[in-house]
XYZ file of C-alpha atoms in Angstrom:
176
model
C -165.984 57.876 38.938
C -169.558 56.976 38.137
C -172.523 59.175 37.226
C -175.944 57.978 38.306
C -178.625 59.958 36.577
C -182.117 58.629 37.213
C -181.326 54.914 37.153
C -184.006 52.687 38.675
C -181.676 50.514 40.723
C -178.885 51.768 42.996
C -175.552 51.227 41.331
C -172.184 50.316 42.771
C -168.957 50.189 40.826
C -165.890 48.805 42.554
C -163.304 51.532 42.982
C -165.612 54.316 41.760
C -167.410 57.052 43.610
C -170.914 58.005 42.560
C -170.446 61.723 42.024
C -174.005 62.665 41.173
C -177.387 61.329 42.138
C -180.352 63.064 40.587
C -183.808 62.118 39.443
C -184.800 63.720 36.180
C -187.867 63.345 33.982
C -185.881 62.828 30.808
C -182.560 60.990 30.655
C -179.696 62.917 29.054
C -176.644 60.689 28.792
C -174.544 63.512 27.285
C -175.199 65.726 30.282
C -174.230 62.983 32.727
C -171.036 62.185 30.789
C -170.046 65.849 30.578
C -170.326 66.167 34.372
C -167.944 63.233 34.760
C -165.560 64.578 32.120
C -165.336 67.966 33.854
C -164.557 66.314 37.185
C -162.091 63.791 35.759
C -158.391 64.419 36.441
C -157.016 61.501 34.393
C -155.126 61.984 31.137
C -157.468 59.542 29.349
C -161.196 59.084 29.706
C -163.144 55.942 28.968
C -166.903 56.135 28.646
C -168.413 52.699 29.138
C -172.181 52.279 29.052
C -173.673 50.603 32.110
C -175.037 47.765 29.946
C -171.560 46.836 28.642
C -169.333 44.084 30.012
C -165.727 44.207 28.849
C -164.129 40.996 27.616
C -161.184 39.610 29.560
C -158.554 40.933 27.090
C -159.994 44.426 26.648
C -157.951 46.409 29.193
C -154.690 44.689 28.302
C -155.227 45.407 24.590
C -156.207 48.999 25.326
C -153.004 49.970 27.128
C -150.773 49.828 24.047
C -152.969 52.269 22.063
C -153.483 55.055 24.588
C -152.173 58.335 23.160
C -153.244 61.956 22.941
C -154.290 61.670 19.295
C -156.143 58.356 19.512
C -159.898 57.667 19.722
C -160.488 54.055 20.740
C -163.570 51.910 20.153
C -164.361 48.238 19.723
C -166.809 46.987 17.144
C -166.450 43.442 18.411
C -169.776 43.634 20.253
C -171.981 40.681 21.124
C -175.565 40.974 22.392
C -176.466 38.994 25.511
C -180.072 38.242 26.390
C -180.927 40.111 29.611
C -182.135 37.067 31.491
C -178.968 35.125 30.654
C -176.188 37.302 32.027
C -174.460 36.036 35.130
C -171.110 37.360 36.420
C -169.994 33.809 37.236
C -170.348 32.473 33.673
C -167.101 32.258 31.755
C -166.511 34.245 28.583
C -166.692 31.224 26.270
C -170.247 30.444 27.426
C -171.233 34.090 26.990
C -169.967 33.958 23.403
C -172.061 30.862 22.734
C -175.171 32.469 24.254
C -174.827 35.758 22.391
C -174.998 37.085 18.860
C -172.876 39.558 16.904
C -174.155 43.125 17.024
C -173.034 44.186 13.566
C -174.249 42.436 10.459
C -171.732 41.515 7.759
C -170.877 44.508 5.577
C -172.259 47.064 8.050
C -170.255 49.667 9.880
C -171.274 48.272 13.251
C -171.656 49.986 16.566
C -169.238 52.744 17.537
C -170.616 53.246 21.016
C -170.753 51.345 24.252
C -167.082 52.042 24.867
C -165.134 55.088 23.734
C -161.701 56.115 25.043
C -159.974 59.422 24.278
C -157.677 62.002 25.839
C -159.053 64.473 28.335
C -157.371 67.317 26.427
C -159.223 66.451 23.212
C -162.682 66.056 24.779
C -162.248 69.384 26.580
C -161.199 71.028 23.282
C -164.389 69.814 21.542
C -166.537 70.784 24.568
C -167.631 67.253 25.442
C -170.685 65.398 24.253
C -173.460 67.297 22.481
C -176.237 67.634 25.065
C -178.794 68.417 22.358
C -178.535 64.853 21.072
C -180.394 62.531 23.376
C -181.422 59.550 21.276
C -179.646 56.262 21.812
C -176.461 55.900 19.822
C -176.537 59.433 18.460
C -174.030 60.918 20.871
C -171.580 58.065 20.323
C -171.765 58.437 16.548
C -171.452 62.227 16.794
C -168.319 62.016 18.945
C -166.832 59.371 16.622
C -167.417 61.651 13.613
C -165.877 64.630 15.437
C -162.800 62.512 16.184
C -162.486 61.750 12.464
C -162.887 65.433 11.535
C -160.193 66.318 14.084
C -157.921 63.744 12.420
C -157.578 61.583 15.513
C -156.385 58.057 14.912
C -159.564 56.006 15.255
C -158.528 52.649 16.624
C -160.861 49.669 16.649
C -159.366 47.403 19.305
C -161.467 44.524 18.027
C -161.478 43.402 21.668
C -164.602 41.609 22.750
C -167.300 43.515 24.621
C -170.749 42.270 25.559
C -173.913 44.359 25.433
C -176.564 43.253 27.914
C -179.705 43.460 25.811
C -182.687 45.411 27.117
C -186.270 46.007 26.110
C -185.685 49.367 24.422
C -183.239 48.920 21.555
C -181.285 51.507 19.602
C -182.896 50.243 16.397
C -186.256 51.490 17.688
C -185.121 55.142 17.721
C -187.305 57.314 15.564
C -189.115 54.239 14.193
C -192.317 56.217 13.670
C -190.519 58.323 11.048
C -189.676 55.394 8.765
């Protein structure tokens, strides 16, 4: 299923129904995800940002780690320039035309893709809808998974982030 909450362009996802179309003044990713989570009937839920492209090995690698007490991420994220992305380009060329997200020694991104059991996300009442800055909800959910003693699994499977004008690093920049 796919939630469309105030996106500029119509979206289509093969095999997914758009379950909500709404235009709002302020985007709240947590709210949109929680709608999808409540409607989801699957045992496991994967939240994949719309600017993420999964590498060719991602799904295959994921299958062996799915369990009720597992929280799955991938920190193997590469940034793609927005004008460069093309669905017909092979993965090797995308790697060459992209850069690593995380710098050496840093913790790296924990968002973009998060997979967990439906039972767990319902127990923790979903994403925190009071957090609406980029990256904050992903980090919050990751930290709640650690506090709940879930097995945090970094697949280290390649994912690509299609870069955009507004970057997570610009959050709260006026406060620095």
